[in-house]
Each structure stands twice: as C-alpha cells, then as structure tokens.
PDB file of C-alpha atoms in Angstrom:
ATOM      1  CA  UNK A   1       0.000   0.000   0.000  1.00  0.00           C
ATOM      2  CA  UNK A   2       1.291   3.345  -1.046  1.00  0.00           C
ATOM      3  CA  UNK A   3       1.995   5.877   2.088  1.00  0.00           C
ATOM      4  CA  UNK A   4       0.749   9.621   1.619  1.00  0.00           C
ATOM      5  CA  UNK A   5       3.120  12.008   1.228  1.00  0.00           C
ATOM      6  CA  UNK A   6       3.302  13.575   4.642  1.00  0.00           C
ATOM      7  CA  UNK A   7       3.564  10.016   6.462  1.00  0.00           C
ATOM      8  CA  UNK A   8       6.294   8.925   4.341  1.00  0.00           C
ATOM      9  CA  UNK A   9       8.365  12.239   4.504  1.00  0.00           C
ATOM     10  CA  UNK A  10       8.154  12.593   8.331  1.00  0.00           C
ATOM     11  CA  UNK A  11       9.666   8.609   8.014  1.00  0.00           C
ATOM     12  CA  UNK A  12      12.215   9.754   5.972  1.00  0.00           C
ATOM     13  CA  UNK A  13      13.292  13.246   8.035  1.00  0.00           C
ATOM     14  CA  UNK A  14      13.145  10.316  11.640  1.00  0.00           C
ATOM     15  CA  UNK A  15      15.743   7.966   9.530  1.00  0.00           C
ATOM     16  CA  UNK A  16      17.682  10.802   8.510  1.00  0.00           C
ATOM     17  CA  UNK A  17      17.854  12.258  11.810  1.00  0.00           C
ATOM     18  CA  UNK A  18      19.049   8.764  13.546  1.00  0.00           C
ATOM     19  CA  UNK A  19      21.515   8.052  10.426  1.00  0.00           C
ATOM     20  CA  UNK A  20      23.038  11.759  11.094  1.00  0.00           C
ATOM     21  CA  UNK A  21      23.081  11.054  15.093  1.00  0.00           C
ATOM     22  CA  UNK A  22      24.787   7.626  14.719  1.00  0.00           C
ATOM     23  CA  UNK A  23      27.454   9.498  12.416  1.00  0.00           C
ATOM     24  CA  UNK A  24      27.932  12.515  14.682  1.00  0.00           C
ATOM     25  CA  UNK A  25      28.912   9.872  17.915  1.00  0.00           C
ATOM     26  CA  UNK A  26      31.053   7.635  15.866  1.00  0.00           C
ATOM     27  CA  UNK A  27      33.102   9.771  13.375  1.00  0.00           C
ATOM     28  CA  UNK A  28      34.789  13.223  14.330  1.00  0.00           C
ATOM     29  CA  UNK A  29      36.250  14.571  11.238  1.00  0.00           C
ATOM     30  CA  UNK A  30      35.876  17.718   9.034  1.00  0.00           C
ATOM     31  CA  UNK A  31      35.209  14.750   6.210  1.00  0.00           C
ATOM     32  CA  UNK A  32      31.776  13.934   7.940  1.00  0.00           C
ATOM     33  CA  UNK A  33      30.997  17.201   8.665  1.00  0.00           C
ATOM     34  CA  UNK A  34      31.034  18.481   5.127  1.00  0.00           C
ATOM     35  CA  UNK A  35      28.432  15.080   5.091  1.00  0.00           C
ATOM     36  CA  UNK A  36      26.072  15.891   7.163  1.00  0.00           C
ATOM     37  CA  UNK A  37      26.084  19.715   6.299  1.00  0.00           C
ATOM     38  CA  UNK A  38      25.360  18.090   2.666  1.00  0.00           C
ATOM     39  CA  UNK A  39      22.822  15.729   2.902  1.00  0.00           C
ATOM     40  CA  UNK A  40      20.757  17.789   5.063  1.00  0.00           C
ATOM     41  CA  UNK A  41      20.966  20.112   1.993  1.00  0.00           C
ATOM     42  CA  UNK A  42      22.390  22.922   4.430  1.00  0.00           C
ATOM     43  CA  UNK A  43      19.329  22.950   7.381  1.00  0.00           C
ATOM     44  CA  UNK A  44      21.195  23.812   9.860  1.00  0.00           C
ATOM     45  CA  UNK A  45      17.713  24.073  12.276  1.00  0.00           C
ATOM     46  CA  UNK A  46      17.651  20.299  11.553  1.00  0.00           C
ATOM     47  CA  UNK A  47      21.391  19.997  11.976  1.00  0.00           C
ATOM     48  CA  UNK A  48      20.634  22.048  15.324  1.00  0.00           C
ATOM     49  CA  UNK A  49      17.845  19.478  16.616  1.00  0.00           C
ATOM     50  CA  UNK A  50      20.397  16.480  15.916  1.00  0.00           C
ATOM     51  CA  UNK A  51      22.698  18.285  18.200  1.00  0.00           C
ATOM     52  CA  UNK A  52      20.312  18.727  20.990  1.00  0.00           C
ATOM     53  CA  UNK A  53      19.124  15.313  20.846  1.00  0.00           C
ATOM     54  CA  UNK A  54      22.924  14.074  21.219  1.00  0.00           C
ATOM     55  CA  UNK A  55      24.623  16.984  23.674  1.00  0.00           C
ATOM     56  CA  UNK A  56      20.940  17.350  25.503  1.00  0.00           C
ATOM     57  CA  UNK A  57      18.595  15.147  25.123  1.00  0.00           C
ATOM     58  CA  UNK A  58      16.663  16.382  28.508  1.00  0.00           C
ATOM     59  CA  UNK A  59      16.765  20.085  27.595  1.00  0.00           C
ATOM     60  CA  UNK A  60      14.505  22.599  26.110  1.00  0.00           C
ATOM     61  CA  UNK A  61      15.054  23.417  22.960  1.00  0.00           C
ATOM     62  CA  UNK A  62      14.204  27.131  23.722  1.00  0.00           C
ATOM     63  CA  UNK A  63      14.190  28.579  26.293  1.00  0.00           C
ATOM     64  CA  UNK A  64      11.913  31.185  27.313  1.00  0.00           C
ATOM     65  CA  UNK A  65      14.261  32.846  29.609  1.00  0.00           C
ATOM     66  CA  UNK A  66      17.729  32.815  30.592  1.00  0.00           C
ATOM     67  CA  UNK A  67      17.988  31.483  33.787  1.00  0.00           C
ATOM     68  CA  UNK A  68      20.651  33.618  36.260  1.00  0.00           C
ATOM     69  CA  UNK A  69      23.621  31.620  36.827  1.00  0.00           C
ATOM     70  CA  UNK A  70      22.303  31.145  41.026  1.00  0.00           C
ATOM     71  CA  UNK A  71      19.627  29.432  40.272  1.00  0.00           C
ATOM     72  CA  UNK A  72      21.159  26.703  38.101  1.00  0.00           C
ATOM     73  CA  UNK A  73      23.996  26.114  39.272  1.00  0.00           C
ATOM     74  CA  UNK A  74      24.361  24.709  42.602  1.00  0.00           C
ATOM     75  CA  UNK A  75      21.534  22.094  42.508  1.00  0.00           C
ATOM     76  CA  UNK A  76      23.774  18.762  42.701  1.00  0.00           C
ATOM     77  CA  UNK A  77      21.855  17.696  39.935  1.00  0.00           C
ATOM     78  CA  UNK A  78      21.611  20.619  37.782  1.00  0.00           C
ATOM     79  CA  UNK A  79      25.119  21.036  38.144  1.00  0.00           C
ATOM     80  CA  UNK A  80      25.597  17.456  36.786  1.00  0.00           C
ATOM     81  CA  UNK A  81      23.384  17.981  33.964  1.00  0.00           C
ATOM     82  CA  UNK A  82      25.480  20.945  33.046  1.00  0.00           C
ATOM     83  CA  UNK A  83      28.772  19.134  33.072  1.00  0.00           C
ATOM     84  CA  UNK A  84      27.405  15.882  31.716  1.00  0.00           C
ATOM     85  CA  UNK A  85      26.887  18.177  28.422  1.00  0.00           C
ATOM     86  CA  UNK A  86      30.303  19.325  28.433  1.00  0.00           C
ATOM     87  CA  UNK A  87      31.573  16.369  28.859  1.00  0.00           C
ATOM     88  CA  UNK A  88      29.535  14.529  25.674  1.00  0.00           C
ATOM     89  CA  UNK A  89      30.606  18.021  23.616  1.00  0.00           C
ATOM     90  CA  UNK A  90      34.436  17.276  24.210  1.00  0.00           C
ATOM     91  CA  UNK A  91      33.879  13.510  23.731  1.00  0.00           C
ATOM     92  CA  UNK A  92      33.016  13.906  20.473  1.00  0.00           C
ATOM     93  CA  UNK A  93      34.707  16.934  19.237  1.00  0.00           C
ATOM     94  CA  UNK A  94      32.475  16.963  16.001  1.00  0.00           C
ATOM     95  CA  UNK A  95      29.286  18.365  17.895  1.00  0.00           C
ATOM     96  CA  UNK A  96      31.619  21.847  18.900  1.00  0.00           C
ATOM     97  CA  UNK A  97      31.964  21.585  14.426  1.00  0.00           C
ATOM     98  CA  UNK A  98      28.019  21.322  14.721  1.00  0.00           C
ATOM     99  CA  UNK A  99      27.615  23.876  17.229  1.00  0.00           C
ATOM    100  CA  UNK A 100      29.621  26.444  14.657  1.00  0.00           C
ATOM    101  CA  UNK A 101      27.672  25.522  11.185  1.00  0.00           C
ATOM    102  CA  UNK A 102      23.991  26.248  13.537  1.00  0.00           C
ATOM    103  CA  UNK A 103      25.850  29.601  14.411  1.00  0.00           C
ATOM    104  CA  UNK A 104      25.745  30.617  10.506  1.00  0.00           C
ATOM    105  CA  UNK A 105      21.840  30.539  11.055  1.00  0.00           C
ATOM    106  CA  UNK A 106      20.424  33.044  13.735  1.00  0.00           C
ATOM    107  CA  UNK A 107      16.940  31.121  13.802  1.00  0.00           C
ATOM    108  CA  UNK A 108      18.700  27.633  13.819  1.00  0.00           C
ATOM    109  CA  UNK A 109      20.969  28.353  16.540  1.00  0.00           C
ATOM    110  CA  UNK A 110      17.842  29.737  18.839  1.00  0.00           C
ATOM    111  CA  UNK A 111      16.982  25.834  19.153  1.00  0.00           C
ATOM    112  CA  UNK A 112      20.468  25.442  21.140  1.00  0.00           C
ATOM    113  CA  UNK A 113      19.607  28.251  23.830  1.00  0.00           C
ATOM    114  CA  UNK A 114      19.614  25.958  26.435  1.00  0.00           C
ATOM    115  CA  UNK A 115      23.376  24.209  25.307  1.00  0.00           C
ATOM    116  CA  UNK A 116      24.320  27.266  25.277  1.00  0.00           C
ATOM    117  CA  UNK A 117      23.404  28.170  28.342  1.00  0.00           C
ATOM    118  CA  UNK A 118      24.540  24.613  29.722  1.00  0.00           C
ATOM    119  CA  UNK A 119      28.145  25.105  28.096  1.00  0.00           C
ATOM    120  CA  UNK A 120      28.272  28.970  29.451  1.00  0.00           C
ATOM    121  CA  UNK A 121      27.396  28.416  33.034  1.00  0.00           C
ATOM    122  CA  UNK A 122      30.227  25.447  33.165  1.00  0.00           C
ATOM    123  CA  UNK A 123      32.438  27.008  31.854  1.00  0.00           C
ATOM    124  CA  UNK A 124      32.289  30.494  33.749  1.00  0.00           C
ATOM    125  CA  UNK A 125      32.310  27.743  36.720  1.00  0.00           C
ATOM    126  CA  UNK A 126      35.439  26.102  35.777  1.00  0.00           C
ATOM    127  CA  UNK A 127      37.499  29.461  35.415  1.00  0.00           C
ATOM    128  CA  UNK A 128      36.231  31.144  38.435  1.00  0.00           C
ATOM    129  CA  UNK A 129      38.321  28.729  40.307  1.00  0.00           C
ATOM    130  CA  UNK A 130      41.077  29.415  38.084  1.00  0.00           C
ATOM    131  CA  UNK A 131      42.196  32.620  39.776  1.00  0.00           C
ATOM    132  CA  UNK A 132      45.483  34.096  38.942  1.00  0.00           C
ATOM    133  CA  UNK A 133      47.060  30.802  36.673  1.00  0.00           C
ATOM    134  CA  UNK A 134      47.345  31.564  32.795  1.00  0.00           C
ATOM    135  CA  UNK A 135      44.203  30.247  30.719  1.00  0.00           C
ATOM    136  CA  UNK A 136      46.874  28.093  28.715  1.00  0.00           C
ATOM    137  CA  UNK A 137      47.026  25.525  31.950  1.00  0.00           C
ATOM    138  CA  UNK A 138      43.292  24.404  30.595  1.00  0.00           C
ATOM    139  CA  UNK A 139      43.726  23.824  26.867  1.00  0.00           C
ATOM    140  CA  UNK A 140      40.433  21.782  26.704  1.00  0.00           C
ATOM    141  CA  UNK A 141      38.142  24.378  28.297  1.00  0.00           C
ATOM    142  CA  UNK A 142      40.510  27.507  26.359  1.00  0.00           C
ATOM    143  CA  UNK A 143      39.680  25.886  23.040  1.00  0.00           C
ATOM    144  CA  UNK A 144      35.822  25.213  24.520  1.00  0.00           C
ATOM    145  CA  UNK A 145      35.229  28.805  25.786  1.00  0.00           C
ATOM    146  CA  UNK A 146      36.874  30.405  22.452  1.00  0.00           C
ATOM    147  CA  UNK A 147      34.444  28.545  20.173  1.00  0.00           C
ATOM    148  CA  UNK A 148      31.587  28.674  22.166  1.00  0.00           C
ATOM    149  CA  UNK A 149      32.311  32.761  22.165  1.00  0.00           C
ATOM    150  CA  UNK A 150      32.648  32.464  18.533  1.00  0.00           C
ATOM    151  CA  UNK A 151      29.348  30.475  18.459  1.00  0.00           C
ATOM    152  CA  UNK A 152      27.582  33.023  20.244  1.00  0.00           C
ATOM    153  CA  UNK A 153      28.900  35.910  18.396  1.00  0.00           C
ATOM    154  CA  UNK A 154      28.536  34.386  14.971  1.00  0.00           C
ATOM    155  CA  UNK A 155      24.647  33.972  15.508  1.00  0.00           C
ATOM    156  CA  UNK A 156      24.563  37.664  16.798  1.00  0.00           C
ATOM    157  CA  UNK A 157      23.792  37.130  20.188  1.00  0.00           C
ATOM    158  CA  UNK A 158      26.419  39.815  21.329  1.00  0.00           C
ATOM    159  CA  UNK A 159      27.586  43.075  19.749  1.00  0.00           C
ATOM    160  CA  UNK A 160      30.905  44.607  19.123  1.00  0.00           C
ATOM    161  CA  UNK A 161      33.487  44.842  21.014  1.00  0.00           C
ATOM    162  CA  UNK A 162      32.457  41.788  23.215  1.00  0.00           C
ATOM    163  CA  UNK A 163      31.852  39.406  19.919  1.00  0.00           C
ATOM    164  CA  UNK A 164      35.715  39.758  19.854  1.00  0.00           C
ATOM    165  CA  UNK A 165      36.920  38.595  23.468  1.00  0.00           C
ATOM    166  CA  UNK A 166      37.559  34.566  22.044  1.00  0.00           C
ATOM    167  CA  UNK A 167      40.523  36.517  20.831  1.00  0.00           C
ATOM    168  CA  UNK A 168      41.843  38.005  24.412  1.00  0.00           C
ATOM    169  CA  UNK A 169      41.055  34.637  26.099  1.00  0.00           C
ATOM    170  CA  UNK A 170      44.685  33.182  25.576  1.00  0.00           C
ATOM    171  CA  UNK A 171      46.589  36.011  26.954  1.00  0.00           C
ATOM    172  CA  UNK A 172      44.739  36.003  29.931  1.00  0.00           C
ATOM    173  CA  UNK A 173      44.246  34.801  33.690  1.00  0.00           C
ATOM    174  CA  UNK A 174      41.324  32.592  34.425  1.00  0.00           C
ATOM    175  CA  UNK A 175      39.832  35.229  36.678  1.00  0.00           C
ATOM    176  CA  UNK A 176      39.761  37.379  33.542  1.00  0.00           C
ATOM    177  CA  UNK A 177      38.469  34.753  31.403  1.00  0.00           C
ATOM    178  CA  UNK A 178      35.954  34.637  33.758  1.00  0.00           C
ATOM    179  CA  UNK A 179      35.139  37.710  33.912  1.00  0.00           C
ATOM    180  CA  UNK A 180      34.698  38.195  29.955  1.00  0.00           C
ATOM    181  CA  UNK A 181      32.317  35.167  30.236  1.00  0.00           C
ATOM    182  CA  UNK A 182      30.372  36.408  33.274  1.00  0.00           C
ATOM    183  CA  UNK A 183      30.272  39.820  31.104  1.00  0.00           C
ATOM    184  CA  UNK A 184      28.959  37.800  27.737  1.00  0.00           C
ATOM    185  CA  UNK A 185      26.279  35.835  30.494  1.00  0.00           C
ATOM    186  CA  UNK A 186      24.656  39.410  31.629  1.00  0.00           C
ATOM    187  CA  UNK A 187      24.553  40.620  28.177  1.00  0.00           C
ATOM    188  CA  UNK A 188      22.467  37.851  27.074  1.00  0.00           C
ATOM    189  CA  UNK A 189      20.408  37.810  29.744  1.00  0.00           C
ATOM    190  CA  UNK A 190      19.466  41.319  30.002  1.00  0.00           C
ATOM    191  CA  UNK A 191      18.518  41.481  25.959  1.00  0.00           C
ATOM    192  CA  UNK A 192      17.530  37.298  25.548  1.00  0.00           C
ATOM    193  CA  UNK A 193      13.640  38.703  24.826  1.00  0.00           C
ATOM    194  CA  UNK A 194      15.085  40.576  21.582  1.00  0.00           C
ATOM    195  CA  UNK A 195      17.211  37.786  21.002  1.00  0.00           C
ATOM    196  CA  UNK A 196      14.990  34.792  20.414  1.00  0.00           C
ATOM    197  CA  UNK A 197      12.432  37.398  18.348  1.00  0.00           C
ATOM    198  CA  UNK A 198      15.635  37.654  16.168  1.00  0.00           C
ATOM    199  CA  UNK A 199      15.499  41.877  16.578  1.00  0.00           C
ATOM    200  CA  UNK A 200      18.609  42.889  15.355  1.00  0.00           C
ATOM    201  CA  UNK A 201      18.667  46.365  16.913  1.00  0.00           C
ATOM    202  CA  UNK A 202      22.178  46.817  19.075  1.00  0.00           C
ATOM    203  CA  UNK A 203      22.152  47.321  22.686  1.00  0.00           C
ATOM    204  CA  UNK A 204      25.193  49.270  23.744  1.00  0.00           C
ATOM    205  CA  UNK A 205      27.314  47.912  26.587  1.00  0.00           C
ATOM    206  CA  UNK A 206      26.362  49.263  29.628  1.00  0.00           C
ATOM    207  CA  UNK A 207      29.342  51.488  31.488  1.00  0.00           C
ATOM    208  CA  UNK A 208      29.970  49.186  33.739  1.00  0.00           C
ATOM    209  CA  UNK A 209      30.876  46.354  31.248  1.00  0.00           C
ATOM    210  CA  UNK A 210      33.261  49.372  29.116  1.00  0.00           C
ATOM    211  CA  UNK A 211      35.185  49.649  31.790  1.00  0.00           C
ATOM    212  CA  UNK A 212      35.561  46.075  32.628  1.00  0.00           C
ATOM    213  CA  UNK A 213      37.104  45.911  28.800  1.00  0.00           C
ATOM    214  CA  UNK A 214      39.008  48.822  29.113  1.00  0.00           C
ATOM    215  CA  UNK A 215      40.590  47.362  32.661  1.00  0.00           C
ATOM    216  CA  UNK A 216      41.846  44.009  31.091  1.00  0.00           C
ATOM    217  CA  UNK A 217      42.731  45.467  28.161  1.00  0.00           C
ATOM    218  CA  UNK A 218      45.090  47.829  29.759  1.00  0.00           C
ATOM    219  CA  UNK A 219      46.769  45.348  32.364  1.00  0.00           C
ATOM    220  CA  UNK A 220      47.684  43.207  29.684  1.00  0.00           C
ATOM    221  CA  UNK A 221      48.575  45.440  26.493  1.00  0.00           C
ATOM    222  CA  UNK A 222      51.899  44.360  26.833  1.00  0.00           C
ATOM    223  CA  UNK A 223      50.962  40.978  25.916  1.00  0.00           C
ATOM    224  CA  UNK A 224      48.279  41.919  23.121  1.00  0.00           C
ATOM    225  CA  UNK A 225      50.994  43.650  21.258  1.00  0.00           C
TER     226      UNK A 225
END
C-alpha cells in the first residue's frame, strides 16, 4: 500500500535524523561534517535538533528565559546535567563543528539556547576557580570557551566589542576569562527577549561592562601587542 506524502516524509526526516546522530557519535572529522552539512541540503535548524538530541537530550530546545547563573547552578543535579553536556561536547569533538555551522543561522541556533546556556554556566564555573594561573594551563576548556564565544557571536547574540573577546582569552588569567564570560552571560540575559524574536537592533554595553574591557585590556597590552 502506497503511504501519503506527509507520512512517508516525516519517516524519511526520523531515519535521517538517527543516520546523522549515529554518524555525529562515531566519526569526528571535518570529512563527515562536510556530510552531514550536505545531505541535510544545508538545514542547519535540523542539523541544530540532531545536536540537541545528542549533547541534551533532557533540555529545552528554547528557552523562554535565561535562567541567572544562582539558580542553576548549585543544585547537585543541575550542576551534573550541566557538566554531563560538556563532557559529551568534548567527547566527540564533532558536535563543537556542529555547534559552529547552527551559528551561521540566527533562527537555527535559537533551538540550542539551552546548550548554550549549559556550556556557558560550566564554563564560567570552571574558570572562576582558576584565579590568577594563565588560561593556557586548561587547553580543553581555552579551546571550549573560544568557540563557544565564537558560536555566540557568529549567531549575533552579542555586539561589538564583546563578539571579539575569544581573541583576548589566551593572553589572559582565568579570573579574567571569567570575567569576559560572566560579562557575555549578563549581556544575554538582560537582551535574551530581543534575542529569540531575532530583533537585530544593538544594545550598547552598559558602562559598567566598558570599563571592565578597558581594565583588562590595559593590564595586559603588553601581551596583546
């Protein structure tokens, strides 16, 4: 018996969707990237509901608001959800890849609010305890925080000069590091309602996070160059 059209292309779109998952967790090369990115014929809000299903299968796909970092992040088991989806990210290196092809797509990347909110909140964790030793001594979360920064900034979510801080992140202590990411954090929060309804209007950075800038750009502009 012949299926109807709609039946047999939500069939299709469910096999595609496990095919692409099973790829993403057992292959991490640029190769297989370039795959998926093809045979989804470039949907990156598809590509951006794989991802979810494999980084965060429990979480919302958007969130409504952006929690404050208090009231996520000292549950025992909120705080165990956030670091079990770092942990699957930098297991399987190809799903950071992922992360930065949904970026290209404002409206595809709003379906990742809440990984990006997971990965943010972890790491602003993990270099608040950092203090005064060089970001370098953490390669993993370095390379982590400058591409989720990029991530963020691709898709618009920040404006300039902040968009740019992936760049500082090297030369920097972890307090700093932490700071820029604690910075990034308020900024979404305090403009995630024009955010997710994509308006593309600018808010300028408030004084207080100039200054902030200004600060750790001057303490280390020997190192910048």
């Amino acid at each position: 018996q012949k299926q109807d059209t709609p039946t047999l292309s939500l069939q299709l779109n469910e096999e595609l969707s496990q095919s692409l998952s099973q790829v993403a967790v057992t292959h991490c090369n640029d190769h297989i990237l370039w795959l998926v990115n093809d045979i989804t014929g470039k949907s990156t809000n598809q590509i951006a509901v794989i991802l979810m299903d494999i980084a965060a299968p429990n979480s919302l796909i958007l969130m409504k608001i952006w929690p404050e970092v208090e009231s996520t992040g000292y549950t025992r088991q909120t705080l165990e959800l956030h670091l079990s989806i770092k942990r699957k990210m930098d297991q399987y290196p190809i799903l950071w890849k992922l992360l930065h092809l949904v970026a290209k797509d404002s409206q595809g990347f709003l379906k990742c609010t809440s990984l990006v909110h997971s990965l943010l909140v972890t790491l602003m964790s993990h270099w608040g305890r950092g203090r005064y030793s060089s970001s370098t001594s953490y390669p993993q979360e370095l390379s982590s925080s400058q591409t989720l920064i990029q991530c963020i900034a691709k898709a618009g979510w920040i404006p300039k000069p902040l968009c740019y801080i992936s760049e500082l992140f090297e030369f920097l202590s972890c307090e700093e590091v932490s700071l820029l990411h604690h910075l990034c954090f308020k900024y979404i929060k305090d403009n995630y309602q024009s955010i997710i309804s994509n308006y593309k209007s600018e808010t300028l950075l408030d004084e207080n996070t100039r200054k902030t800038l200004k600060a750790i750009l001057k303490k280390n502009i020997d190192k910048l160059g």
